[in-house]
Short mmCIF file of C-alpha atoms in Angstrom, two decimals:
data_model
loop_
_atom_site.label_atom_id
_atom_site.label_comp_id
_atom_site.label_asym_id
_atom_site.label_seq_id
_atom_site.Cartn_x
_atom_site.Cartn_y
_atom_site.Cartn_z
CA UNK A 15 3.33 4.26 -17.42
CA UNK A 16 3.54 6.47 -20.55
CA UNK A 17 0.16 8.07 -20.72
CA UNK A 18 1.92 11.35 -19.91
CA UNK A 19 5.38 10.81 -20.95
CA UNK A 20 6.37 12.79 -24.12
CA UNK A 21 9.89 11.24 -24.56
CA UNK A 22 8.91 8.04 -25.89
CA UNK A 23 11.24 9.29 -29.16
CA UNK A 24 13.62 11.87 -28.76
CA UNK A 25 11.78 15.23 -29.55
CA UNK A 26 13.30 18.45 -30.27
CA UNK A 27 12.40 22.16 -29.30
CA UNK A 28 11.27 23.34 -32.43
CA UNK A 29 14.03 25.36 -34.40
CA UNK A 30 12.73 27.86 -36.57
CA UNK A 31 14.15 28.34 -39.70
CA UNK A 32 13.78 31.90 -39.34
CA UNK A 33 15.88 32.19 -36.21
CA UNK A 34 18.63 30.85 -38.55
CA UNK A 35 17.98 33.34 -41.43
CA UNK A 36 18.52 36.09 -38.75
CA UNK A 37 21.89 35.20 -38.81
CA UNK A 38 21.91 36.66 -42.21
CA UNK A 39 23.29 39.98 -41.79
CA UNK A 40 26.28 38.83 -39.70
CA UNK A 41 27.00 36.17 -42.36
CA UNK A 42 27.02 38.67 -45.24
CA UNK A 43 29.62 40.83 -43.53
CA UNK A 44 31.57 37.89 -43.76
CA UNK A 45 30.73 36.93 -47.69
CA UNK A 46 28.25 34.07 -46.60
CA UNK A 47 24.53 33.92 -47.12
CA UNK A 48 21.96 31.13 -46.12
CA UNK A 49 18.74 30.71 -48.67
CA UNK A 50 15.52 29.82 -46.96
CA UNK A 51 15.71 25.84 -48.08
CA UNK A 52 19.22 25.98 -46.44
CA UNK A 53 18.26 27.20 -43.09
CA UNK A 54 15.11 24.56 -43.22
CA UNK A 55 17.67 21.91 -44.35
CA UNK A 56 20.14 22.81 -41.27
CA UNK A 57 16.99 22.66 -38.75
CA UNK A 58 16.37 19.37 -40.28
CA UNK A 59 19.86 17.98 -39.77
CA UNK A 60 19.52 19.19 -36.14
CA UNK A 61 16.43 17.31 -35.40
CA UNK A 62 17.87 13.97 -37.48
CA UNK A 63 21.10 14.41 -35.19
CA UNK A 64 19.31 14.70 -32.00
CA UNK A 65 17.13 11.62 -32.60
CA UNK A 66 20.20 9.66 -33.49
CA UNK A 67 21.89 10.41 -30.57
CA UNK A 68 18.75 9.76 -28.40
CA UNK A 69 18.85 13.72 -26.92
CA UNK A 70 16.58 16.15 -26.42
CA UNK A 71 16.90 19.85 -26.85
CA UNK A 72 14.25 21.89 -24.73
CA UNK A 73 15.20 25.10 -26.18
CA UNK A 74 16.96 26.23 -29.34
CA UNK A 75 19.87 28.41 -29.89
CA UNK A 76 22.66 25.74 -30.55
CA UNK A 77 22.34 26.02 -34.43
CA UNK A 78 22.73 30.03 -34.42
CA UNK A 79 26.23 29.55 -32.01
CA UNK A 80 27.56 26.84 -34.46
CA UNK A 81 26.57 29.43 -37.34
CA UNK A 82 28.49 32.20 -35.71
CA UNK A 83 31.39 30.26 -34.55
CA UNK A 84 32.14 28.68 -37.99
CA UNK A 85 31.35 31.52 -40.20
CA UNK A 86 34.46 33.41 -40.10
CA UNK A 87 36.76 30.22 -40.23
CA UNK A 88 39.43 30.44 -43.19
CA UNK A 89 38.34 27.14 -44.21
CA UNK A 90 34.54 28.07 -45.07
CA UNK A 91 33.55 29.23 -48.24
CA UNK A 92 30.16 29.85 -49.78
CA UNK A 93 30.21 26.85 -51.58
CA UNK A 94 30.82 24.32 -48.60
CA UNK A 95 29.10 26.59 -46.13
CA UNK A 96 25.95 24.73 -45.42
CA UNK A 97 27.43 21.16 -46.22
CA UNK A 98 30.47 21.86 -43.45
CA UNK A 99 27.58 23.07 -41.02
CA UNK A 100 25.67 19.95 -41.47
CA UNK A 101 28.67 17.94 -40.77
CA UNK A 102 29.56 20.16 -37.61
CA UNK A 103 25.86 19.54 -35.99
CA UNK A 104 26.40 15.77 -36.46
CA UNK A 105 29.50 16.09 -34.74
CA UNK A 106 28.46 18.30 -32.24
CA UNK A 107 25.32 16.26 -30.89
CA UNK A 108 27.45 12.98 -31.16
CA UNK A 109 30.43 14.47 -29.11
CA UNK A 110 27.75 15.67 -26.43
CA UNK A 111 27.16 11.95 -25.50
CA UNK A 112 30.75 11.20 -25.23
CA UNK A 113 31.61 14.26 -23.03
CA UNK A 114 30.36 14.95 -19.26
CA UNK A 115 27.23 17.33 -18.93
CA UNK A 116 29.60 19.75 -17.18
CA UNK A 117 31.15 20.72 -20.48
CA UNK A 118 29.31 23.45 -21.74
CA UNK A 119 27.75 23.73 -25.18
CA UNK A 120 30.34 26.89 -25.82
CA UNK A 121 33.28 25.14 -24.58
CA UNK A 122 32.66 22.24 -26.97
CA UNK A 123 32.08 24.27 -29.76
CA UNK A 124 34.99 26.58 -28.97
CA UNK A 125 37.27 23.27 -29.01
CA UNK A 126 35.93 22.08 -32.34
CA UNK A 127 36.64 25.93 -33.79
CA UNK A 128 40.12 25.73 -32.63
CA UNK A 129 40.74 22.16 -33.90
CA UNK A 130 39.24 22.81 -37.15
CA UNK A 131 40.90 25.76 -37.79
CA UNK A 132 44.38 24.62 -36.38
CA UNK A 133 45.16 20.94 -36.36
CA UNK A 134 42.61 19.97 -38.88
CA UNK A 135 43.17 22.57 -41.20
CA UNK A 136 39.83 22.60 -42.29
CA UNK A 137 39.26 18.58 -42.49
CA UNK A 138 36.16 17.26 -40.95
CA UNK A 139 37.40 13.90 -41.18
CA UNK A 140 40.27 14.90 -38.94
CA UNK A 141 38.14 16.56 -36.65
CA UNK A 142 35.70 13.73 -35.96
CA UNK A 143 38.20 11.26 -36.38
CA UNK A 144 41.30 12.38 -34.24
CA UNK A 145 41.01 15.47 -32.40
CA UNK A 146 37.26 14.86 -30.82
CA UNK A 147 38.22 11.49 -30.09
CA UNK A 148 41.14 12.50 -28.43
CA UNK A 149 39.56 15.23 -26.46
CA UNK A 150 37.17 12.43 -24.88
CA UNK A 151 39.94 10.39 -24.07
CA UNK A 152 41.62 13.38 -22.29
CA UNK A 153 38.25 14.23 -20.33
CA UNK A 154 37.74 10.58 -19.25
CA UNK A 155 41.68 10.82 -17.94
CA UNK A 156 40.47 13.54 -15.83
CA UNK A 157 41.62 16.66 -17.63
CA UNK A 158 39.64 19.45 -18.37
CA UNK A 159 38.40 21.09 -21.13
CA UNK A 160 40.29 24.14 -21.16
CA UNK A 161 43.69 21.77 -20.51
CA UNK A 162 42.48 19.90 -23.71
CA UNK A 163 42.47 22.79 -25.65
CA UNK A 164 45.58 24.08 -24.32
CA UNK A 165 47.30 21.01 -26.19
CA UNK A 166 45.84 21.43 -29.37
CA UNK A 167 48.55 22.39 -31.82
CA UNK B 15 -25.70 3.12 11.61
CA UNK B 16 -25.95 4.94 8.35
CA UNK B 17 -23.13 6.69 7.13
CA UNK B 18 -22.74 9.35 4.07
CA UNK B 19 -20.08 8.97 1.88
CA UNK B 20 -18.85 11.05 -0.68
CA UNK B 21 -19.67 9.08 -4.08
CA UNK B 22 -16.31 9.32 -5.92
CA UNK B 23 -16.23 9.02 -9.45
CA UNK B 24 -12.73 7.58 -9.52
CA UNK B 25 -12.31 4.23 -8.03
CA UNK B 26 -9.40 4.77 -5.63
CA UNK B 27 -8.51 0.87 -5.96
CA UNK B 28 -7.58 1.38 -9.44
CA UNK B 29 -4.92 4.21 -8.72
CA UNK B 30 -1.81 2.99 -9.07
CA UNK B 31 0.20 4.45 -5.55
CA UNK B 32 3.72 4.04 -7.16
CA UNK B 33 2.76 6.34 -9.75
CA UNK B 34 0.00 8.38 -8.32
CA UNK B 35 -0.15 11.21 -10.77
CA UNK B 36 -0.03 9.71 -13.83
CA UNK B 37 -2.71 6.97 -12.98
CA UNK B 38 -4.99 9.69 -11.39
CA UNK B 39 -5.05 11.74 -14.52
CA UNK B 40 -5.32 8.79 -16.75
CA UNK B 41 -8.57 7.56 -14.68
CA UNK B 42 -9.87 11.01 -14.61
CA UNK B 43 -9.68 11.25 -18.25
CA UNK B 44 -11.27 7.94 -18.54
CA UNK B 45 -14.18 9.29 -16.18
CA UNK B 46 -14.32 12.46 -18.40
CA UNK B 47 -13.16 14.38 -15.63
CA UNK B 48 -10.41 16.02 -17.32
CA UNK B 49 -10.74 17.53 -21.12
CA UNK B 50 -8.44 16.53 -23.92
CA UNK B 51 -7.15 20.02 -23.74
CA UNK B 52 -6.14 19.70 -19.99
CA UNK B 53 -4.21 16.91 -20.73
CA UNK B 54 -2.50 18.29 -23.73
CA UNK B 55 -1.97 21.43 -21.37
CA UNK B 56 -0.49 19.18 -18.43
CA UNK B 57 2.01 17.52 -21.15
CA UNK B 58 3.44 20.86 -22.34
CA UNK B 59 3.74 22.09 -18.69
CA UNK B 60 5.49 18.82 -17.66
CA UNK B 61 8.01 19.33 -20.40
CA UNK B 62 8.50 22.81 -19.46
CA UNK B 63 8.77 21.63 -15.60
CA UNK B 64 11.46 19.02 -17.12
CA UNK B 65 13.56 21.64 -19.03
CA UNK B 66 13.51 23.85 -15.57
CA UNK B 67 14.89 20.93 -13.63
CA UNK B 68 17.37 20.02 -16.48
CA UNK B 69 18.61 23.63 -16.35
CA UNK B 70 19.02 23.53 -12.64
CA UNK B 71 20.77 20.31 -12.74
CA UNK B 72 23.22 21.42 -15.39
CA UNK B 73 23.29 25.16 -14.39
CA UNK B 74 22.55 26.01 -18.32
CA UNK B 75 25.71 24.75 -19.48
CA UNK B 76 24.36 22.73 -22.49
CA UNK B 77 20.80 23.08 -23.84
CA UNK B 78 20.68 19.41 -24.85
CA UNK B 79 20.40 16.22 -22.34
CA UNK B 80 19.94 12.64 -23.06
CA UNK B 81 16.24 11.48 -23.48
CA UNK B 82 16.81 8.89 -20.50
CA UNK B 83 17.87 11.83 -18.30
CA UNK B 84 14.95 13.64 -19.34
CA UNK B 85 12.91 10.86 -18.72
CA UNK B 86 14.01 10.46 -15.18
CA UNK B 87 13.89 14.25 -14.51
CA UNK B 88 10.23 13.97 -15.69
CA UNK B 89 9.68 10.79 -13.58
CA UNK B 90 10.87 12.42 -10.50
CA UNK B 91 8.91 15.56 -11.35
CA UNK B 92 5.71 13.65 -11.30
CA UNK B 93 6.61 11.49 -8.58
CA UNK B 94 6.71 14.90 -6.47
CA UNK B 95 3.57 16.10 -7.80
CA UNK B 96 1.96 12.94 -6.95
CA UNK B 97 3.19 13.10 -3.51
CA UNK B 98 1.46 16.29 -2.79
CA UNK B 99 -1.59 15.50 -4.49
CA UNK B 100 -1.61 12.10 -2.25
CA UNK B 101 -1.89 14.48 0.69
CA UNK B 102 -5.24 15.87 -0.46
CA UNK B 103 -6.91 13.01 0.32
CA UNK B 104 -9.72 12.12 -2.11
CA UNK B 105 -8.78 11.59 -5.74
CA UNK B 106 -11.54 13.98 -6.84
CA UNK B 107 -10.40 16.90 -5.04
CA UNK B 108 -6.85 15.97 -6.87
CA UNK B 109 -8.38 15.91 -9.92
CA UNK B 110 -10.09 19.11 -9.52
CA UNK B 111 -6.71 20.58 -7.89
CA UNK B 112 -5.03 19.37 -11.23
CA UNK B 113 -7.52 21.09 -13.36
CA UNK B 114 -7.05 24.17 -11.92
CA UNK B 115 -3.61 24.64 -10.94
CA UNK B 116 -0.44 24.67 -13.14
CA UNK B 117 1.94 22.02 -12.85
CA UNK B 118 4.57 24.26 -11.63
CA UNK B 119 2.31 24.95 -8.51
CA UNK B 120 1.69 21.58 -7.87
CA UNK B 121 5.22 20.35 -8.33
CA UNK B 122 6.30 23.15 -5.52
CA UNK B 123 3.36 21.69 -3.06
CA UNK B 124 4.73 18.44 -3.66
CA UNK B 125 8.35 19.45 -3.12
CA UNK B 126 7.07 21.02 0.13
CA UNK B 127 5.32 17.93 1.00
CA UNK B 128 8.36 15.44 0.12
CA UNK B 129 10.81 17.87 2.37
CA UNK B 130 8.07 17.27 5.29
CA UNK B 131 8.01 13.67 4.91
CA UNK B 132 11.81 13.58 4.38
CA UNK B 133 11.89 15.72 8.10
CA UNK B 134 9.65 13.11 9.36
CA UNK B 135 11.83 10.28 8.34
CA UNK B 136 14.77 12.02 9.60
CA UNK B 137 13.22 12.53 13.32
CA UNK B 138 12.24 9.05 13.49
CA UNK B 139 15.83 7.48 12.58
CA UNK B 140 17.21 9.89 15.09
CA UNK B 141 15.28 8.40 17.57
CA UNK B 142 16.14 4.87 16.75
CA UNK B 143 19.87 5.71 15.51
CA UNK B 144 20.91 8.51 18.07
CA UNK B 145 23.93 9.54 16.10
CA UNK B 146 22.68 8.82 12.53
CA UNK B 147 22.75 12.46 11.59
CA UNK B 148 25.41 14.22 14.00
CA UNK B 149 26.74 17.18 12.28
CA UNK B 150 26.74 19.59 14.97
CA UNK B 151 28.83 20.53 17.82
CA UNK B 152 28.38 19.06 21.09
CA UNK B 153 26.06 21.69 23.17
CA UNK B 154 25.73 21.47 26.99
CA UNK B 155 22.30 20.39 26.69
CA UNK B 156 23.38 17.04 25.10
CA UNK B 157 25.41 16.39 28.28
CA UNK B 158 22.55 14.42 29.78
CA UNK B 159 21.34 13.10 26.42
CA UNK B 160 24.72 11.25 25.84
CA UNK B 161 25.57 10.48 29.30
CA UNK B 162 28.10 7.47 29.25
CA UNK B 163 29.70 8.41 26.02
CA UNK B 164 33.53 9.62 26.20
CA UNK B 165 32.59 12.02 23.08
CA UNK B 166 30.15 12.53 20.66
CA UNK B 167 31.12 12.32 17.18
CA UNK B 168 31.14 15.50 15.50
CA UNK B 169 31.39 14.50 11.91
CA UNK B 170 28.90 14.12 9.54
CA UNK B 171 27.52 10.64 8.82
CA UNK B 172 25.38 11.30 5.93
CA UNK B 173 26.94 8.82 3.50
CA UNK B 174 24.63 5.66 2.98
CA UNK B 175 27.20 2.99 4.14
CA UNK B 176 27.85 4.70 7.66
CA UNK B 177 24.15 5.17 8.12
CA UNK B 178 23.37 1.78 7.29
CA UNK B 179 26.05 0.76 9.66
CA UNK B 180 24.54 2.82 12.31
CA UNK B 181 21.05 1.58 11.64
CA UNK B 182 22.22 -2.14 11.86
CA UNK B 183 24.50 -1.05 15.15
CA UNK B 184 21.41 0.68 16.70
CA UNK B 185 18.90 -2.26 15.94
CA UNK B 186 21.16 -5.01 17.54
CA UNK B 187 21.80 -2.44 20.53
CA UNK B 188 17.76 -2.31 20.61
CA UNK B 189 17.08 -6.04 20.34
CA UNK B 190 19.77 -6.85 23.06
CA UNK B 191 18.01 -4.01 25.38
CA UNK B 192 14.95 -5.62 24.82
CA UNK B 193 16.03 -9.43 25.21
CA UNK B 194 17.90 -8.32 28.49
CA UNK B 195 14.75 -6.36 29.69
CA UNK B 196 16.62 -3.11 30.16
CA UNK B 197 15.88 0.36 29.13
CA UNK B 198 17.92 1.10 25.81
CA UNK B 199 20.63 3.59 26.55
CA UNK B 200 23.53 3.94 23.80
CA UNK B 201 26.84 3.53 25.27
CA UNK B 202 30.28 4.52 23.86
CA UNK B 203 30.59 1.01 22.39
CA UNK B 204 27.56 1.30 20.46
CA UNK B 205 28.53 4.41 19.01
CA UNK B 206 32.04 3.17 17.87
CA UNK B 207 30.93 -0.03 16.50
CA UNK B 208 29.72 1.20 13.24
#
């Protein structure tokens, strides 16, 4: 019975591009900026990622967390910032389907940040192809996310 | 003898008892008892209810959940609301309550009703299988009730397999007692057989 069921397709709480633009002040201190068009593109990337991973987000805020966490990375520059964020958004939601719900969004973002800044040396390919799958395997083997983080070089 | 009966706009036979809430809203919408704006409000409030349930389930750890998990939470919320509405008795009165009350209130009413029904079921099971829910220490008042037993098990046996085994054991004992035309009294052997 689907009369009252709004989940026939993945839907996402509307992420307001203005909320993304509100991060501008913090970004400016780090020498970065986001235009309204880029903010809208990031919101669209999030919606597509949610749809592709068949997930639903009832409240926003994840995008701002990702921007805040990765904007101070040594490997982020103004010219690759938005593109890198889009790839990180895709990886984030894909990873959420691979790990238990008990692992919080903050812990996953922290792991991704440490891996990208450390073992991956800024390479998204290494993050998505090696470090994150390794973390999935460790979690399935019974390790905690904290133990996995300790093993990051 | 002429009887006065309320004429209901909703045909109760067309309401699916397994999906009472959804079915009732659908029939009410067809009969014009619920406006489109009310149905839109219900959908929004149900989503908010599912979001709240997701937060409770995941302790707020993650903002996103799988669609099937969200669907499951929504289905269970609608089942709970439907259980509460069934207790009202009349479909028209239930529709009026849907129109008046926010979904959160209907959900809380339904939850109370579910808990009442669970308590009734637990009591009935306890009568059939005396030790199905033994989770407390033996008290002096139990002495007469459990006469004939060497000891009363203190451990909780709430797991499905254990309860099923005890139900099975209880039924067998009851059937034996009935066929032997004697009063059913649990013995130490009955309790230990599970």
